[in-house]
Short mmCIF file of C-alpha atoms in Angstrom, two decimals:
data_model
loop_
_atom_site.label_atom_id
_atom_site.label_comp_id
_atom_site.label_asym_id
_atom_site.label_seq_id
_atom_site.Cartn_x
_atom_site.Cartn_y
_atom_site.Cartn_z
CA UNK A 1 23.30 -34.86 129.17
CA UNK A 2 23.05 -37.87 131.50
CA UNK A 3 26.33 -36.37 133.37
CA UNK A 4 25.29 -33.22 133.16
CA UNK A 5 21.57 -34.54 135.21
CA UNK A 6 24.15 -36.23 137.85
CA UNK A 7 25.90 -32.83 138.42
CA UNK A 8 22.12 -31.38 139.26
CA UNK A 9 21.56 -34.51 141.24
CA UNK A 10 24.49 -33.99 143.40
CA UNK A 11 23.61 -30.58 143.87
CA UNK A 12 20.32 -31.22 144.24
CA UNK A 13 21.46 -33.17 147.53
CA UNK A 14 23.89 -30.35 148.51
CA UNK A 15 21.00 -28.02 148.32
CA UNK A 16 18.38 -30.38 150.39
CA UNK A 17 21.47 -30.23 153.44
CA UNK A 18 21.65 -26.31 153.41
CA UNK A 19 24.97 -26.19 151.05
CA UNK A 20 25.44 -23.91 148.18
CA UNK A 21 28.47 -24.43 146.24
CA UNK A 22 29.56 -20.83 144.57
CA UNK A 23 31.66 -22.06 141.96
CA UNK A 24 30.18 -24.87 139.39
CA UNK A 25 32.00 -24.23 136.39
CA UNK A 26 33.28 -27.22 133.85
CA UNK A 27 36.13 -27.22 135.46
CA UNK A 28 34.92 -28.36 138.60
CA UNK A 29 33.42 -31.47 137.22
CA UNK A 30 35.26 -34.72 136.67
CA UNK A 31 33.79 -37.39 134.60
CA UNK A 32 35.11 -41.27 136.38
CA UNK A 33 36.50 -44.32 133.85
CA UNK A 34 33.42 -45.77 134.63
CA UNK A 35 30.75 -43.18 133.73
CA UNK A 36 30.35 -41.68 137.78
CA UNK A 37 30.28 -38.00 137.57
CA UNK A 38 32.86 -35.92 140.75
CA UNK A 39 31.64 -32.36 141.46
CA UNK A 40 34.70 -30.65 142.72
CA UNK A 41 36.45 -27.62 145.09
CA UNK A 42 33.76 -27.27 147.65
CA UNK A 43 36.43 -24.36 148.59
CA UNK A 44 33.47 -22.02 148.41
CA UNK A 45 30.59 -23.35 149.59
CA UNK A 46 27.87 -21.27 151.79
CA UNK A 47 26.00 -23.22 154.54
CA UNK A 48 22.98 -21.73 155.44
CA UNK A 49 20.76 -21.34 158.58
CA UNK A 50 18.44 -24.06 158.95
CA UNK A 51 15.74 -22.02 158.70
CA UNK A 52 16.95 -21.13 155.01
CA UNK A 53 16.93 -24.75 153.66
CA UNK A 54 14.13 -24.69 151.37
CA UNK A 55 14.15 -28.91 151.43
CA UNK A 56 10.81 -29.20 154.15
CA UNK A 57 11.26 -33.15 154.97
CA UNK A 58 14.72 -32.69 155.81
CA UNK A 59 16.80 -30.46 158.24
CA UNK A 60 20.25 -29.88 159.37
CA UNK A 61 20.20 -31.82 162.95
CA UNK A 62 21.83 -28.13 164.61
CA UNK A 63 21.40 -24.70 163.85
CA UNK A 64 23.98 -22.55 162.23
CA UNK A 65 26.83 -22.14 164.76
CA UNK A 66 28.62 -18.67 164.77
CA UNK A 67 31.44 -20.15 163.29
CA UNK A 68 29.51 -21.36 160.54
CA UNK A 69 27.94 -18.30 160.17
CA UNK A 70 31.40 -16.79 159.63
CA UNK A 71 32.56 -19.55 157.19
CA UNK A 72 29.14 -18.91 155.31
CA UNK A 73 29.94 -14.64 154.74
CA UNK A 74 33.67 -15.08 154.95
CA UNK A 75 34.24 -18.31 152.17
CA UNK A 76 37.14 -19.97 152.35
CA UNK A 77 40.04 -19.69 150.34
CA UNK A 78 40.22 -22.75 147.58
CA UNK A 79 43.42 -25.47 147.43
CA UNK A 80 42.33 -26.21 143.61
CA UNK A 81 41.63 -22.97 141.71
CA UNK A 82 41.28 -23.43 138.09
CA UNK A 83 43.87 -21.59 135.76
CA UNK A 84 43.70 -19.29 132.73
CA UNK A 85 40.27 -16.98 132.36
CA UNK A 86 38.57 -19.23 134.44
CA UNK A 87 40.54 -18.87 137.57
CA UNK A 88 38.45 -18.54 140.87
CA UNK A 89 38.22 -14.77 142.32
CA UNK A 90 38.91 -14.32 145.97
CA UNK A 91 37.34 -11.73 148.09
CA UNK A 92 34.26 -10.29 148.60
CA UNK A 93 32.94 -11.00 145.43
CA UNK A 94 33.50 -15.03 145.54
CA UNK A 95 33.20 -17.16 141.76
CA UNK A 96 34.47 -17.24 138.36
CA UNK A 97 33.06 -14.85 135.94
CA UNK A 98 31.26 -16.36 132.67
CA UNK A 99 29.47 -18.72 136.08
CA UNK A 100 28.49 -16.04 138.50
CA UNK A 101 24.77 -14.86 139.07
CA UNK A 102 24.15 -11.33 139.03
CA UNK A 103 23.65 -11.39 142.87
CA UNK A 104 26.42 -13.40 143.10
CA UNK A 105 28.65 -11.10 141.28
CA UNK A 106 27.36 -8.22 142.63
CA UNK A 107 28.65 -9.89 146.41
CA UNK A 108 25.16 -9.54 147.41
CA UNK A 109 25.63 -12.61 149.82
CA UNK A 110 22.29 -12.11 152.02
CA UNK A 111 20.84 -12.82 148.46
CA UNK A 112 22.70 -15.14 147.60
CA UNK A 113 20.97 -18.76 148.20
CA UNK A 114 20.47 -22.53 145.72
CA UNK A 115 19.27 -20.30 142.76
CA UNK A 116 22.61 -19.21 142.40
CA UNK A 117 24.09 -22.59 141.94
CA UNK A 118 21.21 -22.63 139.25
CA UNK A 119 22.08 -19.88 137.56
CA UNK A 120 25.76 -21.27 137.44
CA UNK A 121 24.82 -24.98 136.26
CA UNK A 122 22.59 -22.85 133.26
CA UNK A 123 25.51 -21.35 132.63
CA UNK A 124 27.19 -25.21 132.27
CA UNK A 125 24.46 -26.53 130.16
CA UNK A 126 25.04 -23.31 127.88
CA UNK A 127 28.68 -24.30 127.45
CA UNK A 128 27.94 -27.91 126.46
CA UNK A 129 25.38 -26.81 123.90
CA UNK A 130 27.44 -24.41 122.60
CA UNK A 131 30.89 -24.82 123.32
CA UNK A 132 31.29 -21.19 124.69
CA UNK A 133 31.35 -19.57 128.00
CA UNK A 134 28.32 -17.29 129.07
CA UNK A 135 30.70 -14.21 129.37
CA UNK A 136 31.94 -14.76 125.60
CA UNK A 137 28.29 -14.01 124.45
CA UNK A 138 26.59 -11.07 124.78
CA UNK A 139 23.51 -12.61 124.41
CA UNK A 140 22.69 -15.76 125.09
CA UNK A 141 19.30 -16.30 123.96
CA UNK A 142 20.50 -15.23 120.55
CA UNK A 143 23.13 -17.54 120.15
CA UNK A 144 21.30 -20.77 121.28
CA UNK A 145 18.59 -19.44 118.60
CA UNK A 146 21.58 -19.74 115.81
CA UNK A 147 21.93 -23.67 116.82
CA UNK A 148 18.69 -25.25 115.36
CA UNK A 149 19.76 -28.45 116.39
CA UNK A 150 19.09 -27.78 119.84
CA UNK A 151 15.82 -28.97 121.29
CA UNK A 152 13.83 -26.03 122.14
CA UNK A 153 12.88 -27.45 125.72
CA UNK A 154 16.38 -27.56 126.72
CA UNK A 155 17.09 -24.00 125.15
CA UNK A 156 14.38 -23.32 127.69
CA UNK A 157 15.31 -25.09 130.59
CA UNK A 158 18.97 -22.95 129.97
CA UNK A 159 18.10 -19.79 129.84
CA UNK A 160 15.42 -20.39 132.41
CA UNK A 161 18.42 -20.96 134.90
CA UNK A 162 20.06 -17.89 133.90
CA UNK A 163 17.20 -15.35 134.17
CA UNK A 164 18.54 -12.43 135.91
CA UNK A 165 15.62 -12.28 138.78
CA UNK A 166 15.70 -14.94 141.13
CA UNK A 167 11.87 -15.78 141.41
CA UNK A 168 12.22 -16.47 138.02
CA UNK A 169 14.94 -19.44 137.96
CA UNK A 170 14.21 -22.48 139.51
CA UNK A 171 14.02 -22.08 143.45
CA UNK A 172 16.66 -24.84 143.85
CA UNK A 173 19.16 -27.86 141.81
CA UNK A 174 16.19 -30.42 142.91
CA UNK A 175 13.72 -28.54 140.95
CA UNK A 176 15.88 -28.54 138.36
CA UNK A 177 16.83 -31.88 137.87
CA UNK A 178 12.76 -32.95 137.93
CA UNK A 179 12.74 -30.65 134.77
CA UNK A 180 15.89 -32.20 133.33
CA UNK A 181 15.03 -35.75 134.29
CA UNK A 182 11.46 -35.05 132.53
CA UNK A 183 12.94 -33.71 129.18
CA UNK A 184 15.79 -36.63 129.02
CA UNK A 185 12.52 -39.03 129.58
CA UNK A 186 10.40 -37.06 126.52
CA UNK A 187 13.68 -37.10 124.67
CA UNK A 188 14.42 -41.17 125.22
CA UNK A 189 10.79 -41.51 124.29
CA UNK A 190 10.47 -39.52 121.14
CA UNK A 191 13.69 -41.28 120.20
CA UNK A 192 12.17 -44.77 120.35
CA UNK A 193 8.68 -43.36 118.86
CA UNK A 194 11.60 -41.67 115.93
CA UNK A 195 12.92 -45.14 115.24
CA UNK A 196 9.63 -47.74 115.56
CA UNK A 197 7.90 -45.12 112.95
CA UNK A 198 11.41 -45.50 109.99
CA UNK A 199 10.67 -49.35 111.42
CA UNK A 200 7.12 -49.75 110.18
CA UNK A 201 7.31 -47.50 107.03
CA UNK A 202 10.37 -50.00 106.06
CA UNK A 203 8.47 -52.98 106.72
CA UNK A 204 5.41 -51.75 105.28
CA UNK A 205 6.59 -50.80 101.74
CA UNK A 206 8.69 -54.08 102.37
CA UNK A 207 5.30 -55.83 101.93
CA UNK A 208 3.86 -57.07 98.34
CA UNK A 209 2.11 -54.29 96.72
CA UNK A 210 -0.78 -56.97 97.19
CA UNK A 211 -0.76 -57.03 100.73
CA UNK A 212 -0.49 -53.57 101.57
CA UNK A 213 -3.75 -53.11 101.08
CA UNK A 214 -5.56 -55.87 103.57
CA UNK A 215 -2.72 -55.16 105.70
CA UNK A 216 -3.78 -51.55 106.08
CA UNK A 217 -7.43 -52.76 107.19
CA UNK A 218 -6.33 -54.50 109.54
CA UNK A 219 -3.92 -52.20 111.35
CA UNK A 220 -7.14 -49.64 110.64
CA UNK A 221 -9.10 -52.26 112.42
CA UNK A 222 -7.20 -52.14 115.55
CA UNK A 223 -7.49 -48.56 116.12
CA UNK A 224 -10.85 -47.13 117.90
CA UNK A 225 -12.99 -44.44 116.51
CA UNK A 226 -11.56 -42.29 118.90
CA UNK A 227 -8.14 -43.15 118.02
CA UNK A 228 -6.84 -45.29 120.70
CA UNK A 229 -5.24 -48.86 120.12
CA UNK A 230 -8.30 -51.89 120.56
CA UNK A 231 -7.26 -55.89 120.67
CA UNK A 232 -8.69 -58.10 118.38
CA UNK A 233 -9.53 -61.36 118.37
CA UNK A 234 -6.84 -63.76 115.48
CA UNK A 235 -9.53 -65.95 114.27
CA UNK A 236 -11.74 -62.77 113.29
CA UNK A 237 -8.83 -61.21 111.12
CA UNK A 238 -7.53 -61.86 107.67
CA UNK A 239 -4.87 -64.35 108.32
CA UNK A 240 -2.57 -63.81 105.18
CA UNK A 241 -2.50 -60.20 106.25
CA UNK A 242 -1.83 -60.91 110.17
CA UNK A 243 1.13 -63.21 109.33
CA UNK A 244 2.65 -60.59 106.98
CA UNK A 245 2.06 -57.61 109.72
CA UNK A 246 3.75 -60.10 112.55
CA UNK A 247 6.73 -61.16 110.51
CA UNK A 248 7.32 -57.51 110.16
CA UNK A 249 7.32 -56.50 113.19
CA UNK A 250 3.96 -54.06 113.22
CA UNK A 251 1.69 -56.35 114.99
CA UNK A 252 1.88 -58.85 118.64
CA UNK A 253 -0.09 -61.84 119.13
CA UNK A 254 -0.73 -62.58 122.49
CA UNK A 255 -3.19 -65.31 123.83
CA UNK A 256 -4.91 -64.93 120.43
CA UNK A 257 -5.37 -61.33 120.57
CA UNK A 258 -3.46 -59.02 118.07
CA UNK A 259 -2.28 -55.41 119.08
CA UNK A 260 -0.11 -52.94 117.60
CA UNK A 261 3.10 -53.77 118.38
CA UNK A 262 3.87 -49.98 119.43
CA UNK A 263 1.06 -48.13 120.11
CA UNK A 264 2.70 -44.67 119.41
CA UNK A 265 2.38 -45.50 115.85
CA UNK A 266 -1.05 -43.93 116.03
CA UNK A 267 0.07 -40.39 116.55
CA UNK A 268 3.81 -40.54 115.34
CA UNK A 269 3.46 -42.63 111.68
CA UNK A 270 2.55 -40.23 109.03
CA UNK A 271 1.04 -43.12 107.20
CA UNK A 272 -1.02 -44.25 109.35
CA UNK A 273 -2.13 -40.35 110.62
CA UNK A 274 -2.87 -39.95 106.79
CA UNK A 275 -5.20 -43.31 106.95
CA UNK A 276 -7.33 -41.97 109.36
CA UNK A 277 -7.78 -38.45 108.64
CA UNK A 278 -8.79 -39.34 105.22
CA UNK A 279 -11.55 -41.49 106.03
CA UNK A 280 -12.78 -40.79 109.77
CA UNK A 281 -16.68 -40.99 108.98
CA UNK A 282 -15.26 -44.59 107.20
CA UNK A 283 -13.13 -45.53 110.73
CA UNK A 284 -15.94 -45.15 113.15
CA UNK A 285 -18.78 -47.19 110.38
CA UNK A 286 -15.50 -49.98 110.24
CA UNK A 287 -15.63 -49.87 114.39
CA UNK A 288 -19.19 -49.90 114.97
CA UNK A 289 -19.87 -53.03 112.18
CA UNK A 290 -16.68 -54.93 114.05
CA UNK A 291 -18.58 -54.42 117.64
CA UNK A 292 -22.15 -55.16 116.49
CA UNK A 293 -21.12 -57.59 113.99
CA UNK A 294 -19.18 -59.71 116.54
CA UNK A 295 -22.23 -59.08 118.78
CA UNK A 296 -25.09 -60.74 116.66
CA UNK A 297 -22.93 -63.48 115.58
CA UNK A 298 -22.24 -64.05 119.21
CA UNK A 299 -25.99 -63.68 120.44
CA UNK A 300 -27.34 -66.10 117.64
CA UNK A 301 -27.78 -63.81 114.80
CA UNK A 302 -30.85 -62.40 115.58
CA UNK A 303 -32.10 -60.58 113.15
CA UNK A 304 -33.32 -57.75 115.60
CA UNK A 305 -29.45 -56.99 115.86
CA UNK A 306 -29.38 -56.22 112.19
CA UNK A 307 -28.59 -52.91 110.47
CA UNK A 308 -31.50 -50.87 108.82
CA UNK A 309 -32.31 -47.83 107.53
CA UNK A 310 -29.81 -44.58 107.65
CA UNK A 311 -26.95 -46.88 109.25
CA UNK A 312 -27.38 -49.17 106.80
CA UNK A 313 -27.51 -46.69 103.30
CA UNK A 314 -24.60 -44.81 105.69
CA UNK A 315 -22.55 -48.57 105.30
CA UNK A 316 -22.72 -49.08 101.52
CA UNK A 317 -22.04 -45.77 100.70
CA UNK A 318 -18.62 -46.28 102.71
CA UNK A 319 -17.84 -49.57 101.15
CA UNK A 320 -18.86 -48.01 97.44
CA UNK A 321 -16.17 -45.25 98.83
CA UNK A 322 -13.48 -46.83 100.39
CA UNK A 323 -13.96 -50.47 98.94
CA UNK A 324 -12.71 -51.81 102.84
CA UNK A 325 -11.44 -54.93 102.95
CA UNK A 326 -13.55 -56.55 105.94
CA UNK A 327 -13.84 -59.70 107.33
CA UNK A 328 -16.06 -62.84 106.89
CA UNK A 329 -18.09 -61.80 109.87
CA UNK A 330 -18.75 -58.79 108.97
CA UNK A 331 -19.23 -59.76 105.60
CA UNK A 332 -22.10 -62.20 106.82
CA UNK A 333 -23.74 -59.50 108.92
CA UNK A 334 -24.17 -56.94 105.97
CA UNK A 335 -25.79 -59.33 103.87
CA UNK A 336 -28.05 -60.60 106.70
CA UNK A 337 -28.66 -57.05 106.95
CA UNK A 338 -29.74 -56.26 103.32
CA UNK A 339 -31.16 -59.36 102.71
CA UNK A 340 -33.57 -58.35 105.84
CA UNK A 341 -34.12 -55.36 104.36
CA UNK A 342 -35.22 -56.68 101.35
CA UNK A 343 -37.60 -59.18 102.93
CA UNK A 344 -38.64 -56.17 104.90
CA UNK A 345 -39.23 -54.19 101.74
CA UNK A 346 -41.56 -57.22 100.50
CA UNK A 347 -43.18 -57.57 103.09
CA UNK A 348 -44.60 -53.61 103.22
CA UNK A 349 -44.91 -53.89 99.91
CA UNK A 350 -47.25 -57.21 100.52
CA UNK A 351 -48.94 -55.42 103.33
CA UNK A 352 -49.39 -52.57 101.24
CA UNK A 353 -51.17 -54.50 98.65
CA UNK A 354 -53.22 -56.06 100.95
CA UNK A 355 -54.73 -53.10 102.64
CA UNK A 356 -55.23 -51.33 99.50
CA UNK A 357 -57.01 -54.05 97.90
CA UNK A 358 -59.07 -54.45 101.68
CA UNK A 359 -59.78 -50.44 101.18
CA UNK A 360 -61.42 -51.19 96.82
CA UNK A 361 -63.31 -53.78 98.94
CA UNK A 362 -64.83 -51.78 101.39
CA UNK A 363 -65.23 -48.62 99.09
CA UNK A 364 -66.79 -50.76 96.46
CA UNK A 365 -69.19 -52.16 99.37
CA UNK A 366 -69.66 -48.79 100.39
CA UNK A 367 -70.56 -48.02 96.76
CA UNK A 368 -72.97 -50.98 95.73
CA UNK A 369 -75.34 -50.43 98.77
CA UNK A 370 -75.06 -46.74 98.33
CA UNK A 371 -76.69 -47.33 94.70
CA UNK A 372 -78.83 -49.67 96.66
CA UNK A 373 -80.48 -47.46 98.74
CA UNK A 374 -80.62 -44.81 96.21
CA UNK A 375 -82.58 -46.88 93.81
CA UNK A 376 -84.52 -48.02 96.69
CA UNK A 377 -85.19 -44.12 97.73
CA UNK A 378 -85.71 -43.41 93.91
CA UNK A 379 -88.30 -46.11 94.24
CA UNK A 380 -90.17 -45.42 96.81
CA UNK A 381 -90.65 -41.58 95.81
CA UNK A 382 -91.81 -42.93 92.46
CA UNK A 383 -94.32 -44.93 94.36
CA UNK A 384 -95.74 -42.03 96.57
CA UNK A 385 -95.88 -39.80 93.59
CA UNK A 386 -98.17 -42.20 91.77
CA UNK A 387 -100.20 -42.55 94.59
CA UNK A 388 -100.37 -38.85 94.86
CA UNK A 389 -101.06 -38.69 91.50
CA UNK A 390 -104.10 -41.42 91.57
CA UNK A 391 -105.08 -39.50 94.86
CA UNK A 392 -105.88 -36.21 92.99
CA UNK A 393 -107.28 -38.29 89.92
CA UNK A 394 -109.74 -39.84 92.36
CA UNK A 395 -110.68 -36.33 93.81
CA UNK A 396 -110.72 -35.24 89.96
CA UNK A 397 -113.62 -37.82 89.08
CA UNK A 398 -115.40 -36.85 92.43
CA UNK A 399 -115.85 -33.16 92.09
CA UNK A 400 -117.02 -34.07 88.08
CA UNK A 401 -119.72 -36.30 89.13
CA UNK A 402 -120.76 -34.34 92.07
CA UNK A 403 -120.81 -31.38 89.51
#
């Protein structure tokens, strides 16, 4: 493939100077000793009018002369025309069939302009993924389907080049090449990605079935919530387990920070894909308590910093869950966090006390002096009524005597 992406460079450049070739084929490639790639028999080539080149930062320096005008609808006859079924046809109708376009082998020159030579180098990367010429297979689609192997971008990129319509191939070899040059890049990639993930899953069951486990936190620990890679600090990491991870290859330490030595791991290691996925309420408690807990250890340990209430339940339950193996500072700042709630718990409960004892008080108060002033009420009514009483026993007497 990475001669195949010089022959669309080359063209690429023939293109940008107003020159279309008419007759890629294999045969008119010619790989060098030294891996440099010869496109060959420029016995057919098409120049067109300036005003055709497609290229806008670069221009012939002259127009189209007549002469050129005849060597562009009247194509010269070729000095190295390949043999057998492939041999060039002469004529109107310019090529070698199996590597034609449709408007090409139609002899539709006025049509004929840099998507042909794209249809012609589809028809190229067809024969190297399949070992056939396009003319040997009625269809083309079908047969690159029968060769799983085959990445499906470049199965696209093929018969993208070989559409019948023009508009729908690209417009030129440049274009081309940017999508070739962008799959090869994806491919080199996913490679590497392919070979760092057998990597880690070798080193990692390499490791002692005691290990695994506090060598799992910590790769967990240096991946955010939101799943992208985080440095960490060495001296806040379990050292037994960082020494394992960088002897096999999974973690860098650089100017005391430890990242994952490939970052891709994330999204291409099963493993660690299965880590998070099973516990992603667990991953963003285990982020949060590494931020905060770093934090108040930082800021003095105030206790203001400390966890309470729904955060705090929502912690425990994930360490009853999960059983995480975390690290001395965040260790600290969960006990300093339930140990504050537990003084916070005696103290309500103190408070509590306190105010209901202050409210017997006050409703025993209340009580005592409102018996007080109903004995005194009780009192005084008992007084008037005795009065009353030796009031009419007075006026009793009176009317007897006056009687």
């Amino acid at each position: 493939m990475a001669a195949y992406q010089q022959v669309c460079e080359t063209l690429a450049y023939a293109h940008n100077r107003g020159v279309i070739h008419r007759d890629l084929k294999p045969a008119n490639v010619m790989l060098g000793t030294f891996g440099v790639v010869f496109v060959v028999d420029w016995g057919l080539v098409k120049i067109m009018d300036t005003d055709q080149i497609q290229a806008k930062d670069t221009q012939l320096e002259t127009k189209a002369t007549g002469l050129n005008r005849a060597f562009a609808e009247s194509p010269m006859k070729t000095s190295s025309a390949s043999l057998g079924s492939e041999r060039t046809k002469m004529g109107q109708v310019a090529g070698t069939k199996g590597f034609m376009s449709p408007e090409q082998a139609a002899g539709d020159i006025k049509r004929m302009g840099p998507p042909a030579d794209v249809w012609a180098l589809g028809a190229i990367l067809f024969c190297i993924l399949t070992g056939k010429s396009p003319k040997d297979e009625p269809d083309c689609a079908g047969a690159l389907d029968k060769l799983p192997r085959i990445p499906p971008p470049l199965v696209e990129i093929c018969l993208t080049c070989m559409a019948p319509e023009i508009t729908e191939r690209p417009a030129h070899a440049g274009e081309l090449n940017e999508r070739l040059v962008r799959w090869l890049q994806g491919a080199k990639r996913s490679e590497r990605e392919r070979e760092s993930v057998e990597q880690a899953e070798v080193a990692f069951l390499a490791l002692p079935e005691d290990a695994q486990r506090r060598c799992r936190e910590l790769l967990m620990s240096l991946v955010d919530e939101d799943g992208t890679p985080i440095r960490r600090m060495a001296r806040e990491l379990d050292e037994s387990a960082l020494t394992h991870l960088i002897t096999a290859g999974l973690v860098d330490l650089e100017d005391n920070r430890v990242h994952l030595a490939d970052e891709a791991l994330i999204t291409s290691w099963d493993r660690m894909q299965a880590w998070l996925e099973a516990d992603r309420d667990g991953q963003r408690i285990r982020q949060r308590l590494a931020r905060e807990a770093r934090a108040w250890a930082r800021k003095g340990r105030r206790k203001e910093a400390l966890w309470q209430g729904d955060a705090l339940d929502d912690l425990q339950a994930w360490r009853r869950r999960a059983s995480p193996g975390l690290m001395p500072v965040e260790l600290e700042f969960i006990e300093a966090s339930a140990s504050e709630r537990l003084h916070v718990g005696r103290r309500a409960r103190v408070m509590t006390t306190a105010l209901l004892l202050t409210m017997f008080l006050v409703t025993s108060m209340a009580l005592v002096q409102w018996a007080s002033a109903t004995r005194a009420m009780d009192e005084a009514v008992a007084a008037n009524s005795e009065k009353e009483a030796a009031l009419r026993s007075t006026e009793i007497r009176a009317l007897s005597a006056e009687a």
